[in-house]
Tab-separated table of C-alpha atoms and ligand atoms in Angstrom:
chain	number	residue	atom	x	y	z
A	1	MET	CA	-88.242	-55.952	16.830
A	2	LEU	CA	-88.442	-53.545	13.450
A	3	PRO	CA	-85.454	-54.290	11.353
A	4	GLY	CA	-82.511	-52.009	11.005
A	5	GLY	CA	-82.913	-49.027	9.088
A	6	PHE	CA	-86.702	-48.842	9.572
A	7	ARG	CA	-88.116	-45.391	8.839
A	8	PHE	CA	-90.254	-43.848	11.489
A	9	GLY	CA	-92.228	-40.710	10.275
A	10	THR	CA	-95.798	-38.557	10.028
A	11	SER	CA	-98.066	-37.580	7.574
A	12	THR	CA	-100.423	-34.576	6.975
A	13	ALA	CA	-102.061	-33.287	4.117
A	14	ALA	CA	-102.618	-30.110	2.528
A	15	TYR	CA	-105.934	-28.894	2.343
A	16	GLN	CA	-106.113	-30.469	6.169
A	17	ILE	CA	-103.605	-28.325	7.675
A	18	GLU	CA	-102.450	-25.482	5.375
A	19	GLY	CA	-105.007	-22.853	5.261
A	20	GLY	CA	-103.855	-19.580	3.327
A	21	ALA	CA	-106.451	-21.348	0.953
A	22	THR	CA	-106.650	-16.998	-0.742
A	23	GLU	CA	-102.748	-16.640	-0.729
A	24	GLY	CA	-100.102	-17.183	-2.512
A	25	GLY	CA	-101.694	-17.230	-5.602
A	26	ARG	CA	-103.554	-20.519	-4.760
A	27	GLY	CA	-106.797	-21.091	-6.759
A	28	PRO	CA	-110.328	-22.832	-5.302
A	29	SER	CA	-110.265	-26.604	-4.835
A	30	ILE	CA	-113.304	-28.621	-4.621
A	31	TRP	CA	-113.331	-28.643	-1.076
A	32	ASP	CA	-113.163	-25.127	-0.676
A	33	THR	CA	-116.118	-25.033	-2.969
A	34	PHE	CA	-117.820	-28.083	-0.768
A	35	THR	CA	-117.213	-27.131	2.871
A	36	ALA	CA	-118.975	-23.457	1.900
A	37	GLU	CA	-121.770	-26.078	1.052
A	38	PRO	CA	-124.207	-25.895	4.336
A	39	GLY	CA	-124.501	-29.325	6.240
A	40	ARG	CA	-121.862	-30.904	4.398
A	41	VAL	CA	-118.887	-30.974	7.587
A	42	VAL	CA	-120.516	-31.246	10.679
A	43	ASP	CA	-119.355	-28.562	12.527
A	44	GLY	CA	-119.704	-26.194	9.777
A	45	ALA	CA	-115.659	-26.037	9.356
A	46	THR	CA	-113.310	-25.728	6.320
A	47	GLY	CA	-109.787	-25.828	5.883
A	48	ALA	CA	-109.572	-21.838	4.927
A	49	VAL	CA	-107.151	-21.230	7.815
A	50	ALA	CA	-107.424	-25.170	9.194
A	51	CYS	CA	-103.927	-25.181	11.224
A	52	ASP	CA	-102.189	-21.905	9.548
A	53	HIS	CA	-99.089	-24.264	8.373
A	54	PHE	CA	-98.745	-21.719	4.984
A	55	HIS	CA	-97.512	-19.210	7.914
A	56	ARG	CA	-95.900	-22.144	10.016
A	57	VAL	CA	-93.783	-23.609	8.036
A	58	GLU	CA	-90.223	-23.046	10.087
A	59	GLU	CA	-92.446	-24.470	13.707
A	60	ASP	CA	-93.847	-27.197	12.095
A	61	VAL	CA	-90.684	-28.381	11.275
A	62	GLU	CA	-89.308	-27.790	14.375
A	63	LEU	CA	-91.636	-30.110	15.797
A	64	MET	CA	-90.709	-32.917	13.589
A	65	ARG	CA	-86.685	-32.293	14.843
A	66	ARG	CA	-87.869	-32.912	17.991
A	67	LEU	CA	-89.675	-35.672	17.395
A	68	GLY	CA	-86.661	-37.492	16.037
A	69	VAL	CA	-88.616	-39.026	12.647
A	70	GLU	CA	-86.641	-39.371	8.816
A	71	GLY	CA	-89.502	-38.948	7.091
A	72	TYR	CA	-92.511	-36.938	6.682
A	73	ARG	CA	-95.321	-37.118	4.385
A	74	PHE	CA	-97.207	-34.437	3.115
A	75	SER	CA	-99.296	-33.634	-0.097
A	76	ILE	CA	-98.700	-30.417	-2.532
A	77	ALA	CA	-101.837	-28.640	-3.347
A	78	TRP	CA	-102.621	-28.307	-6.851
A	79	PRO	CA	-104.557	-25.593	-6.999
A	80	ARG	CA	-101.366	-24.086	-5.327
A	81	ILE	CA	-99.422	-24.585	-8.406
A	82	GLN	CA	-101.441	-24.654	-10.916
A	83	PRO	CA	-104.782	-22.274	-10.084
A	84	THR	CA	-107.167	-23.774	-12.687
A	85	GLY	CA	-105.600	-27.114	-13.148
A	86	LYS	CA	-104.088	-26.866	-16.230
A	87	GLY	CA	-101.449	-23.859	-18.249
A	88	GLU	CA	-100.287	-20.745	-15.901
A	89	VAL	CA	-97.605	-22.292	-13.109
A	90	ASN	CA	-98.160	-19.978	-9.978
A	91	ALA	CA	-94.234	-19.321	-8.951
A	92	GLU	CA	-95.271	-18.411	-5.360
A	93	GLY	CA	-96.574	-22.389	-4.989
A	94	LEU	CA	-94.208	-23.799	-6.321
A	95	ALA	CA	-91.633	-21.793	-4.136
A	96	PHE	CA	-93.817	-22.509	-0.653
A	97	TYR	CA	-92.707	-26.098	-1.339
A	98	ASP	CA	-89.447	-25.309	-2.183
A	99	ARG	CA	-88.984	-23.936	0.805
A	100	LEU	CA	-90.510	-26.504	3.005
A	101	VAL	CA	-88.255	-29.518	1.133
A	102	ASP	CA	-85.115	-27.557	1.652
A	103	THR	CA	-86.424	-26.759	5.802
A	104	LEU	CA	-87.113	-30.248	5.976
A	105	LEU	CA	-83.853	-31.595	4.332
A	106	ASP	CA	-81.733	-28.782	6.214
A	107	ASN	CA	-83.215	-30.305	10.072
A	108	GLY	CA	-82.414	-34.443	8.643
A	109	ILE	CA	-86.027	-34.745	7.347
A	110	GLN	CA	-86.865	-36.893	3.916
A	111	PRO	CA	-89.673	-35.285	2.094
A	112	MET	CA	-92.479	-38.202	0.916
A	113	VAL	CA	-94.580	-36.042	-1.004
A	114	THR	CA	-98.081	-36.560	-2.323
A	115	LEU	CA	-98.908	-35.232	-5.566
A	116	TYR	CA	-103.426	-35.616	-5.058
A	117	HIS	CA	-104.629	-35.542	-1.786
A	118	TRP	CA	-108.377	-34.620	-2.716
A	119	ASP	CA	-107.826	-31.285	-3.724
A	120	LEU	CA	-108.409	-31.022	-6.988
A	121	PRO	CA	-108.757	-27.579	-8.413
A	122	GLN	CA	-112.623	-26.390	-9.124
A	123	ALA	CA	-111.831	-25.326	-12.668
A	124	LEU	CA	-110.905	-29.332	-13.328
A	125	GLU	CA	-114.006	-30.491	-11.740
A	126	ASP	CA	-115.970	-27.803	-13.374
A	127	ASP	CA	-115.442	-29.965	-16.272
A	128	GLY	CA	-116.131	-33.189	-15.010
A	129	GLY	CA	-112.962	-33.610	-12.942
A	130	TRP	CA	-112.080	-37.374	-12.439
A	131	LEU	CA	-115.017	-38.379	-14.502
A	132	ASN	CA	-113.587	-36.737	-17.574
A	133	ARG	CA	-110.871	-38.404	-18.852
A	134	ALA	CA	-108.853	-35.525	-19.804
A	135	THR	CA	-108.436	-34.801	-15.928
A	136	THR	CA	-105.798	-37.781	-16.141
A	137	ASP	CA	-103.654	-35.418	-18.700
A	138	HIS	CA	-103.688	-32.361	-16.536
A	139	PHE	CA	-102.582	-34.857	-13.947
A	140	GLN	CA	-99.757	-35.312	-16.025
A	141	GLU	CA	-98.732	-32.012	-16.824
A	142	TYR	CA	-98.599	-31.031	-13.162
A	143	ALA	CA	-96.687	-33.973	-11.921
A	144	ALA	CA	-93.965	-32.877	-14.865
A	145	ILE	CA	-94.294	-29.723	-13.146
A	146	VAL	CA	-94.049	-30.476	-9.743
A	147	GLY	CA	-91.475	-33.261	-10.384
A	148	GLY	CA	-89.234	-30.552	-12.441
A	149	ALA	CA	-89.051	-28.780	-9.616
A	150	LEU	CA	-88.168	-30.895	-6.615
A	151	ALA	CA	-87.331	-34.547	-8.060
A	152	ASP	CA	-83.420	-33.566	-7.258
A	153	ARG	CA	-84.515	-33.502	-3.266
A	154	VAL	CA	-87.203	-35.850	-2.671
A	155	GLU	CA	-86.282	-39.005	-1.541
A	156	HIS	CA	-90.230	-40.629	-2.459
A	157	TRP	CA	-93.530	-39.908	-4.691
A	158	ILE	CA	-97.118	-40.839	-3.976
A	159	PRO	CA	-98.868	-39.600	-6.887
A	160	VAL	CA	-102.589	-40.373	-5.244
A	161	ASN	CA	-103.626	-40.390	-2.130
A	162	GLU	CA	-106.590	-43.551	-1.562
A	163	PRO	CA	-108.215	-43.917	-5.291
A	164	ASN	CA	-111.037	-46.186	-3.301
A	165	VAL	CA	-112.141	-43.506	-0.624
A	166	VAL	CA	-111.649	-40.311	-3.289
A	167	THR	CA	-114.884	-42.286	-5.827
A	168	MET	CA	-116.838	-44.226	-3.306
A	169	LEU	CA	-117.234	-40.890	-0.664
A	170	GLY	CA	-116.080	-37.911	-3.297
A	171	TYR	CA	-117.975	-39.662	-6.336
A	172	GLY	CA	-120.179	-42.366	-5.216
A	173	ASN	CA	-121.861	-41.601	-1.698
A	174	GLY	CA	-121.161	-37.874	-1.622
A	175	THR	CA	-120.071	-37.673	1.633
A	176	HIS	CA	-116.845	-35.850	0.443
A	177	ALA	CA	-116.222	-33.456	-2.100
A	178	PRO	CA	-117.092	-33.366	-4.588
A	179	GLY	CA	-120.038	-34.441	-3.103
A	180	LYS	CA	-121.484	-36.790	-6.311
A	181	THR	CA	-123.761	-39.375	-5.271
A	182	LEU	CA	-123.326	-41.705	-8.532
A	183	MET	CA	-122.742	-45.008	-6.702
A	184	PHE	CA	-121.551	-47.965	-9.357
A	185	GLU	CA	-121.662	-45.045	-12.469
A	186	ALA	CA	-118.811	-43.882	-10.170
A	187	LEU	CA	-116.250	-47.016	-11.663
A	188	PRO	CA	-114.813	-44.195	-14.434
A	189	VAL	CA	-113.069	-42.294	-11.182
A	190	ALA	CA	-111.794	-45.358	-9.900
A	191	HIS	CA	-110.524	-46.107	-13.401
A	192	HIS	CA	-109.138	-42.708	-14.221
A	193	LEU	CA	-107.286	-42.177	-11.272
A	194	LEU	CA	-105.718	-45.171	-11.938
A	195	LEU	CA	-104.804	-43.989	-14.949
A	196	GLY	CA	-103.402	-40.285	-13.688
A	197	HIS	CA	-101.371	-42.662	-11.031
A	198	GLY	CA	-99.454	-44.227	-14.119
A	199	LYS	CA	-99.416	-41.424	-16.227
A	200	ALA	CA	-97.712	-38.769	-13.195
A	201	ALA	CA	-95.200	-41.826	-12.373
A	202	ILE	CA	-94.123	-41.729	-15.852
A	203	ALA	CA	-93.671	-38.047	-15.647
A	204	LEU	CA	-91.929	-38.066	-12.312
A	205	ARG	CA	-89.658	-40.309	-13.645
A	206	GLN	CA	-89.166	-38.620	-16.787
A	207	ALA	CA	-88.268	-35.627	-14.009
A	208	GLY	CA	-85.395	-37.383	-11.967
A	209	ALA	CA	-87.366	-39.238	-9.541
A	210	THR	CA	-86.187	-42.435	-8.245
A	211	SER	CA	-88.466	-42.839	-5.994
A	212	VAL	CA	-91.993	-44.181	-6.685
A	213	GLY	CA	-94.997	-45.495	-5.160
A	214	CYS	CA	-98.557	-45.289	-3.832
A	215	ALA	CA	-100.880	-44.944	-0.914
A	216	ASN	CA	-103.709	-47.191	-1.015
A	217	ASN	CA	-106.462	-47.385	1.557
A	218	HIS	CA	-106.567	-51.396	3.086
A	219	ALA	CA	-108.628	-52.812	5.237
A	220	PRO	CA	-109.333	-56.993	5.877
A	221	MET	CA	-112.562	-57.856	5.403
A	222	TRP	CA	-114.464	-59.837	7.834
A	223	PRO	CA	-117.773	-61.410	6.501
A	224	ALA	CA	-120.483	-61.027	9.084
A	225	THR	CA	-121.413	-64.421	8.927
A	226	ASP	CA	-120.464	-67.534	6.897
A	227	LYS	CA	-123.438	-67.348	5.474
A	228	ASP	CA	-122.797	-67.645	1.250
A	229	ALA	CA	-124.914	-64.420	1.035
A	230	ASP	CA	-122.914	-62.683	3.667
A	231	VAL	CA	-119.251	-64.584	2.456
A	232	GLY	CA	-120.649	-62.813	-1.233
A	233	ALA	CA	-120.924	-60.036	-0.084
A	234	THR	CA	-117.829	-58.825	1.552
A	235	LYS	CA	-115.983	-60.513	-1.651
A	236	LEU	CA	-117.408	-58.118	-3.494
A	237	PHE	CA	-117.067	-55.243	-1.334
A	238	ASP	CA	-112.996	-56.539	-0.781
A	239	ALA	CA	-112.439	-56.297	-4.324
A	240	LEU	CA	-113.935	-52.816	-4.974
A	241	TRP	CA	-112.223	-51.602	-2.065
A	242	ASN	CA	-108.806	-53.547	-1.958
A	243	ALA	CA	-108.283	-55.105	-5.038
A	244	LEU	CA	-109.777	-52.731	-7.927
A	245	PHE	CA	-106.320	-49.907	-7.001
A	246	ALA	CA	-103.872	-52.792	-5.955
A	247	GLU	CA	-104.070	-55.599	-8.803
A	248	PRO	CA	-103.909	-52.739	-11.757
A	249	MET	CA	-101.363	-51.411	-9.947
A	250	LEU	CA	-99.521	-54.378	-9.406
A	251	PHE	CA	-100.547	-56.936	-12.008
A	252	GLY	CA	-101.784	-54.564	-14.970
A	253	ARG	CA	-105.453	-56.138	-14.967
A	254	TYR	CA	-108.609	-54.865	-12.912
A	255	PRO	CA	-109.677	-58.309	-10.679
A	256	ALA	CA	-111.997	-61.245	-12.924
A	257	ASP	CA	-115.764	-59.956	-10.643
A	258	LEU	CA	-114.976	-56.463	-11.553
A	259	ALA	CA	-113.056	-56.400	-15.301
A	260	GLU	CA	-115.843	-56.728	-17.688
A	261	ILE	CA	-117.237	-53.428	-16.190
A	262	MET	CA	-114.123	-51.994	-15.815
A	263	ASP	CA	-113.360	-52.559	-19.407
A	264	MET	CA	-116.301	-50.388	-20.415
A	265	TYR	CA	-113.961	-47.360	-19.355
A	266	THR	CA	-111.053	-48.582	-20.042
A	267	HIS	CA	-108.933	-47.995	-23.551
A	268	GLU	CA	-106.399	-49.403	-25.642
A	269	GLY	CA	-102.780	-49.310	-23.617
A	270	ASP	CA	-104.239	-48.190	-20.144
A	271	MET	CA	-103.485	-51.148	-18.027
A	272	ALA	CA	-99.889	-50.915	-19.078
A	273	THR	CA	-99.271	-47.153	-17.893
A	274	ILE	CA	-101.591	-47.869	-14.620
A	275	ARG	CA	-98.397	-50.691	-13.995
A	276	GLN	CA	-95.897	-48.537	-13.682
A	277	PRO	CA	-93.002	-49.959	-11.838
A	278	LEU	CA	-93.683	-49.173	-8.028
A	279	ASP	CA	-90.545	-48.678	-5.721
A	280	PHE	CA	-92.442	-48.847	-2.917
A	281	TYR	CA	-96.324	-49.798	-1.582
A	282	GLY	CA	-97.859	-47.546	0.447
A	283	VAL	CA	-100.811	-48.989	2.657
A	284	ASN	CA	-102.639	-46.462	5.363
A	285	TYR	CA	-104.498	-49.055	7.478
A	286	TYR	CA	-106.931	-47.447	10.517
A	287	ASN	CA	-109.135	-51.273	10.564
A	288	PRO	CA	-111.004	-53.791	9.459
A	289	HIS	CA	-114.424	-53.660	7.943
A	290	LYS	CA	-117.530	-55.988	9.002
A	291	ILE	CA	-119.727	-56.878	5.587
A	292	GLY	CA	-123.028	-58.329	5.574
A	293	MET	CA	-125.291	-58.714	3.042
A	294	ALA	CA	-127.775	-55.715	2.121
A	295	ALA	CA	-131.436	-56.142	2.507
A	296	GLU	CA	-133.175	-56.522	-0.994
A	297	ASP	CA	-134.708	-52.789	-1.743
A	298	ALA	CA	-131.102	-51.569	-0.587
A	299	GLU	CA	-129.248	-49.158	-2.577
A	300	LEU	CA	-125.905	-50.999	-2.287
A	301	PRO	CA	-125.673	-55.103	-1.864
A	302	TRP	CA	-123.066	-54.903	0.805
A	303	GLU	CA	-123.673	-53.178	4.183
A	304	GLN	CA	-120.922	-52.378	6.864
A	305	LEU	CA	-121.687	-53.630	10.279
A	306	GLU	CA	-120.013	-52.490	13.443
A	307	VAL	CA	-116.553	-54.464	14.303
A	308	LEU	CA	-117.740	-55.197	17.842
A	309	GLY	CA	-115.571	-57.144	20.728
A	310	TYR	CA	-112.503	-54.406	20.368
A	311	PRO	CA	-112.532	-50.841	22.251
A	312	THR	CA	-112.956	-47.827	19.942
A	313	THR	CA	-111.848	-44.310	19.436
A	314	ASP	CA	-113.372	-41.259	19.285
A	315	PHE	CA	-114.122	-41.440	15.778
A	316	GLY	CA	-116.505	-44.902	16.827
A	317	TRP	CA	-113.457	-46.590	15.077
A	318	PRO	CA	-112.495	-50.189	16.207
A	319	VAL	CA	-108.811	-50.301	17.597
A	320	VAL	CA	-107.729	-53.891	15.962
A	321	PRO	CA	-103.752	-53.765	15.982
A	322	ASP	CA	-104.029	-57.541	14.855
A	323	GLY	CA	-106.122	-56.587	11.751
A	324	LEU	CA	-102.681	-54.869	10.612
A	325	ARG	CA	-100.886	-57.834	10.752
A	326	GLU	CA	-103.252	-60.035	9.126
A	327	LEU	CA	-103.748	-57.219	6.313
A	328	LEU	CA	-99.567	-57.108	5.872
A	329	ILE	CA	-99.909	-61.478	5.734
A	330	LEU	CA	-102.887	-61.310	3.313
A	331	MET	CA	-101.369	-59.059	0.925
A	332	ARG	CA	-97.948	-60.803	0.846
A	333	ALA	CA	-99.849	-64.322	0.095
A	334	ARG	CA	-102.188	-62.107	-2.551
A	335	TYR	CA	-99.339	-60.142	-4.266
A	336	ARG	CA	-96.353	-62.039	-3.936
A	337	ALA	CA	-93.214	-60.768	-6.162
A	338	ALA	CA	-95.340	-58.666	-7.419
A	339	LEU	CA	-95.652	-56.393	-4.026
A	340	PRO	CA	-92.360	-54.035	-3.507
A	341	PRO	CA	-91.433	-53.064	0.016
A	342	ILE	CA	-93.939	-51.604	1.632
A	343	TYR	CA	-94.016	-48.373	4.469
A	344	ILE	CA	-97.255	-48.126	6.108
A	345	THR	CA	-98.254	-44.644	4.891
A	346	GLU	CA	-100.687	-43.678	7.407
A	347	SER	CA	-102.049	-45.146	10.439
A	348	GLY	CA	-103.044	-43.545	13.618
A	349	CYS	CA	-106.162	-43.162	15.664
A	350	SER	CA	-108.445	-40.058	16.751
A	351	TYR	CA	-108.705	-39.240	20.826
A	352	GLY	CA	-109.929	-35.597	21.120
A	353	MET	CA	-107.958	-34.977	24.737
A	354	GLY	CA	-106.542	-31.261	25.267
A	355	PRO	CA	-104.694	-28.790	27.315
A	356	ASP	CA	-105.471	-29.992	31.186
A	357	ALA	CA	-105.410	-27.062	33.552
A	358	ASP	CA	-101.570	-27.577	33.490
A	359	GLY	CA	-101.332	-27.462	29.762
A	360	VAL	CA	-101.027	-31.159	29.500
A	361	VAL	CA	-102.186	-33.427	26.930
A	362	ASP	CA	-102.860	-36.726	28.091
A	363	ASP	CA	-103.588	-39.205	25.368
A	364	GLN	CA	-102.707	-42.209	26.606
A	365	PRO	CA	-104.894	-44.392	24.052
A	366	ARG	CA	-103.093	-43.123	21.647
A	367	ILE	CA	-100.324	-44.420	22.879
A	368	ASP	CA	-101.602	-47.773	23.187
A	369	TYR	CA	-102.592	-47.339	20.056
A	370	LEU	CA	-98.942	-46.957	18.319
A	371	ASP	CA	-97.129	-49.221	20.400
A	372	SER	CA	-99.679	-51.796	19.542
A	373	HIS	CA	-99.601	-51.243	15.999
A	374	LEU	CA	-96.064	-50.760	15.412
A	375	ARG	CA	-95.353	-54.491	17.836
A	376	ALA	CA	-97.966	-55.948	14.851
A	377	VAL	CA	-95.914	-54.136	12.143
A	378	ALA	CA	-93.141	-56.308	14.075
A	379	GLU	CA	-94.810	-59.098	13.934
A	380	ALA	CA	-95.435	-59.070	10.379
A	381	VAL	CA	-91.420	-58.594	9.644
A	382	ALA	CA	-90.704	-61.171	11.707
A	383	GLN	CA	-93.799	-63.207	9.823
A	384	GLY	CA	-91.266	-62.078	6.514
A	385	VAL	CA	-93.155	-59.365	5.195
A	386	ASP	CA	-91.054	-56.402	3.894
A	387	VAL	CA	-92.036	-53.540	5.839
A	388	ARG	CA	-89.441	-50.602	5.409
A	389	GLY	CA	-91.067	-47.509	7.650
A	390	TYR	CA	-94.348	-46.553	9.381
A	391	TYR	CA	-95.323	-42.751	9.139
A	392	THR	CA	-97.759	-41.913	11.556
A	393	TRP	CA	-101.645	-39.580	11.106
A	394	SER	CA	-100.999	-37.479	11.780
A	395	LEU	CA	-98.373	-34.633	13.285
A	396	LEU	CA	-101.114	-31.898	13.988
A	397	ASP	CA	-104.888	-32.310	15.043
A	398	ASN	CA	-106.117	-31.320	11.093
A	399	PHE	CA	-109.652	-30.493	9.476
A	400	GLU	CA	-111.056	-34.055	9.197
A	401	TRP	CA	-112.800	-33.786	6.152
A	402	ALA	CA	-116.413	-34.195	6.576
A	403	GLU	CA	-115.701	-34.250	10.343
A	404	GLY	CA	-114.256	-30.926	10.675
A	405	PHE	CA	-112.393	-30.084	13.373
A	406	THR	CA	-114.515	-32.533	15.324
A	407	GLN	CA	-111.831	-35.491	15.259
A	408	ARG	CA	-108.453	-35.519	16.674
A	409	PHE	CA	-105.008	-37.386	14.958
A	410	GLY	CA	-102.733	-35.288	16.034
A	411	LEU	CA	-99.742	-36.191	18.187
A	412	VAL	CA	-99.757	-32.458	18.387
A	413	HIS	CA	-102.634	-30.114	20.043
A	414	VAL	CA	-104.020	-27.522	17.865
A	415	ASP	CA	-106.067	-24.885	19.330
A	416	TYR	CA	-108.260	-24.002	16.129
A	417	ASP	CA	-108.654	-20.232	17.925
A	418	THR	CA	-104.954	-19.050	18.667
A	419	LEU	CA	-103.182	-22.082	16.247
A	420	VAL	CA	-101.227	-22.905	19.275
A	421	ARG	CA	-99.804	-26.129	18.968
A	422	THR	CA	-99.430	-28.389	21.905
A	423	PRO	CA	-97.336	-31.518	21.425
A	424	LYS	CA	-99.200	-34.194	23.623
A	425	LYS	CA	-98.287	-36.931	25.934
A	426	SER	CA	-98.288	-39.289	22.588
A	427	PHE	CA	-96.144	-36.774	20.905
A	428	GLU	CA	-93.119	-37.319	23.638
A	429	TRP	CA	-93.731	-41.117	23.889
A	430	TYR	CA	-93.296	-41.210	19.911
A	431	ALA	CA	-89.519	-39.150	19.622
A	432	ALA	CA	-88.482	-41.721	22.794
A	433	MET	CA	-89.366	-44.535	20.809
A	434	VAL	CA	-88.205	-43.091	17.945
A	435	ALA	CA	-84.916	-42.464	19.882
A	436	ALA	CA	-84.310	-46.124	21.331
A	437	ASN	CA	-85.259	-47.789	18.370
A	438	ARG	CA	-82.452	-45.900	16.693
A	439	VAL	CA	-79.910	-47.061	19.331
A	440	THR	CA	-80.980	-50.342	18.958
A	441	ARG	CA	-80.324	-50.655	15.753
A	442	ARG	CA	-77.093	-48.983	16.198
B	501	LIG	O1	-107.226	-42.054	5.051
B	501	LIG	C1	-108.188	-40.371	5.398
B	501	LIG	O2	-108.860	-40.555	4.695
B	501	LIG	C2	-106.781	-39.625	4.267
B	501	LIG	O3	-105.655	-40.222	3.814
B	501	LIG	C3	-106.866	-39.167	5.359
B	501	LIG	O4	-106.857	-37.619	4.915
B	501	LIG	C4	-107.551	-39.048	6.763
B	501	LIG	O5	-107.557	-37.322	7.434
B	501	LIG	C5	-107.059	-39.851	7.700
B	501	LIG	O6	-107.234	-41.004	7.196
B	501	LIG	C6	-108.245	-40.047	8.861
B	501	LIG	O7	-109.424	-40.303	8.649
């Protein structure tokens, strides 16, 4: 049973749904550049149109009204606000999000806004992107602009989405934009994203924001065996994926195993800047990882292994609802009083079902997934973890980064040719679940 006032929501991100990539004064982002390079995206897709949300705000908010959610997490495209990432502000861009926020509030839906969900203005990447410490100052300026325009109406703020994914996939192994393959040389990016988080949190509060948090991708790490080598490799990957971002935000220090190397990029006062008080801690959860020691000649000392014995989604990801309960219990044990209330800012699954002859999208596996993960949250709450809400990924099928349109995470099916939206069976289930919970909580 979920606690009173538990928030049910849904999440998206700008580059994955908006489209309108060259409209409304928007400048190019690293994902526009990356997707234009052949072979970067499995189906050659780009976010140039995506779900065309840029022209369908009212329609999509109406879907959320029907869904009955009380919260909607979305991101703001930095290049739509500052086409070159610094200086001049694009009023048309601000007006777009102003209208979106007002439309949500008119429909009883509270905005949760992410400032950075991976679409860095290309002009900043040309100057080094997140490898360049100066980007953290531009990010602070951008946060002040957006906060100044929207802080009077936005409930929750998230400066950076999943800094670990940006560091490892964007700058470490190059499978995401900007496509750099720096491996461990990507670690300055982690420091600058954390510094950017802190500086943006300061700017948002100065602009009147009353609730600032984060959205970190976390996962339980399961060693392949209890051999020292596998346990050691797991400990290292756990530090890099989980602790490297949580501990600076919550404790103002880097995890012991990584402190020496991160110290190289840390200037006087940086850790205090990073450790801004958080009103909530956003957790993006998908599945546990199984880790083993890699071969001697491998580039990285760990290898990710298949988590066997569980059903998998169409993305090949294992479905492990108890992993979410385990993670929440682990985080409370690790971070204790430093951990503010938690929101599940992303949780969801990819299944490719489309409309049948009658136009029905029967995605029962998604219903089972959401139901089992919400039960896992309820169990963690029953064991004393303070979880305040669950924002499912995602409202709409959308552009799944390097997987393009091949992976569908939405409660709503999107036909990428006609842009027709078709609520799936899971949409109806989620709406009924939200309504039922609202009744029992009264
Ligand atoms: O967690 C992430 O990687 C991102 O925040 C989302 O943008 C993804 O689309 C989603 O998670 C499915 O992979």
